[in-house]
Amino acid sequence: MRTKLRYCYAMKKKLFLLLGLLVLLAPQCSRDDDGGGTTIDRTANLRSTGESALDFLTNSTFDRLVVELAFVPSVRPTDAAIDDLRDFLLERTQKTDISFEFLPVESSGELEETLQEIAQKENDNRTAYNNGSTLTLYIYFTDALAEGDSENTESITLGAVYRNTSMVIYQRAIRALASRTTLVSREELEAATLMHEMGHLFGLVNLDAALAETFPHNLEDPAANNHCDEEGCLMQASLEFSSSAKKVMEGRMAKGQQPIPDLGPECLRVLASMGGR
Ligand SMILES: [Zn+2]
Ligand SMILES: [Zn+2]
């Protein structure tokens, strides 16, 4: 129960941050001159989380996906985790043309980064925006922790989504967690976080109100908004926070299972109904 309350608090805090962010982003200019006289249209990549779910899952508007991996060099993601993300995208969406681009970015030097700072950093650094039939996804691997987190706290945030095609992975939190377990590798923790956050960009669980009306998920966790209540599902809230993710993944290994949970039947049903696989 105590653990549940902690998720609940963390989710409420996140929702609050997210709402603050959306307000902040609303009046932002979405077109920039790239200096060469060409205009970059960013509008399609400045929408709310979950709004591009159908674009990820189906090929009706976009048949190509470019994933831009922005990373602070000291916390570059592992190749194994990126391979797992690629497999997850191939397995769950209709996309077959998926490529990854690496973009080194400077560390902010801060111990914590707010979602506002992360969004600003994306504005400054992101180069891949939707174009023609190419959909783009931006993933920022930061060497900072989420706002309000400390390495000494038992439960800290491993990842978050903050726009329709934007995600942040808190590598400092993942590394701190990896140092506390000999059973689960850093690669597996990175992969689990990437896949969980990707599930959110697929719209799980009931993340976009309009989509949720057409494609409702019937097993949303009453104690953790936008997470799945099905035992053993990748979209359970436990995967987003360090101590609970460790417990879930170590528990699976003790039972001889793969450490990273799959999506459960209800999440799979919703994705399939939306046109994914
Ligand atoms: Zn989550
Ligand atoms: Zn589920």
Short mmCIF file of N, CA, C and O in Angstrom, two decimals, residues 60 93 104 111 113 133 163 178 185 203 214 220 223-224 240 252 260:
data_model
loop_
_atom_site.label_atom_id
_atom_site.label_comp_id
_atom_site.label_asym_id
_atom_site.label_seq_id
_atom_site.Cartn_x
_atom_site.Cartn_y
_atom_site.Cartn_z
N SER A 60 -0.55 4.60 -42.31
CA SER A 60 -1.45 5.38 -43.18
C SER A 60 -0.94 6.79 -43.47
O SER A 60 -1.09 7.27 -44.58
N THR A 93 4.38 -2.26 -34.26
CA THR A 93 3.84 -1.31 -35.24
C THR A 93 3.92 -1.91 -36.64
O THR A 93 4.54 -2.95 -36.84
N PRO A 104 25.16 13.62 -30.16
CA PRO A 104 25.74 13.97 -28.87
C PRO A 104 25.34 15.38 -28.47
O PRO A 104 25.34 16.29 -29.31
N LEU A 111 22.23 18.53 -11.45
CA LEU A 111 21.90 17.23 -10.88
C LEU A 111 20.47 16.83 -11.24
O LEU A 111 20.16 15.67 -11.43
N GLU A 113 16.99 17.96 -13.79
CA GLU A 113 16.49 18.78 -14.90
C GLU A 113 14.97 18.76 -14.88
O GLU A 113 14.37 17.68 -14.75
N SER A 133 6.46 11.59 -45.61
CA SER A 133 5.93 10.36 -45.02
C SER A 133 6.86 9.82 -43.93
O SER A 133 6.77 8.66 -43.53
N ARG A 163 5.98 15.05 -24.86
CA ARG A 163 5.28 15.54 -26.05
C ARG A 163 4.93 14.31 -26.89
O ARG A 163 5.37 13.22 -26.59
N ALA A 178 21.28 0.21 -11.49
CA ALA A 178 22.09 -0.93 -11.96
C ALA A 178 23.18 -1.27 -10.95
O ALA A 178 23.53 -2.44 -10.80
N SER A 185 20.82 -6.31 -15.69
CA SER A 185 21.90 -5.49 -16.26
C SER A 185 21.43 -4.08 -16.59
O SER A 185 20.23 -3.81 -16.70
N GLY A 203 0.03 5.59 -26.81
CA GLY A 203 -1.26 5.98 -26.25
C GLY A 203 -1.64 5.22 -24.98
O GLY A 203 -2.71 5.45 -24.41
N THR A 214 -12.41 6.20 -28.53
CA THR A 214 -12.60 5.26 -29.63
C THR A 214 -11.97 3.89 -29.32
O THR A 214 -12.49 2.86 -29.71
N GLU A 220 -7.30 0.10 -16.80
CA GLU A 220 -6.38 1.14 -16.30
C GLU A 220 -6.29 1.04 -14.78
O GLU A 220 -7.29 0.77 -14.10
N ALA A 223 -5.07 3.30 -9.24
CA ALA A 223 -4.14 3.98 -8.33
C ALA A 223 -3.01 4.68 -9.07
O ALA A 223 -2.21 5.38 -8.46
N ALA A 224 -2.90 4.50 -10.37
CA ALA A 224 -1.81 5.12 -11.13
C ALA A 224 -2.32 5.45 -12.52
O ALA A 224 -2.39 4.59 -13.40
N GLU A 240 8.26 2.32 -14.08
CA GLU A 240 8.75 3.67 -14.29
C GLU A 240 9.64 4.17 -13.16
O GLU A 240 10.33 5.16 -13.29
N ARG A 252 10.94 -11.58 -11.74
CA ARG A 252 10.74 -12.35 -12.97
C ARG A 252 11.89 -13.32 -13.19
O ARG A 252 11.70 -14.46 -13.59
N ILE A 260 12.50 -8.40 -18.69
CA ILE A 260 11.63 -7.31 -19.19
C ILE A 260 10.24 -7.87 -19.48
O ILE A 260 10.09 -8.79 -20.28
#
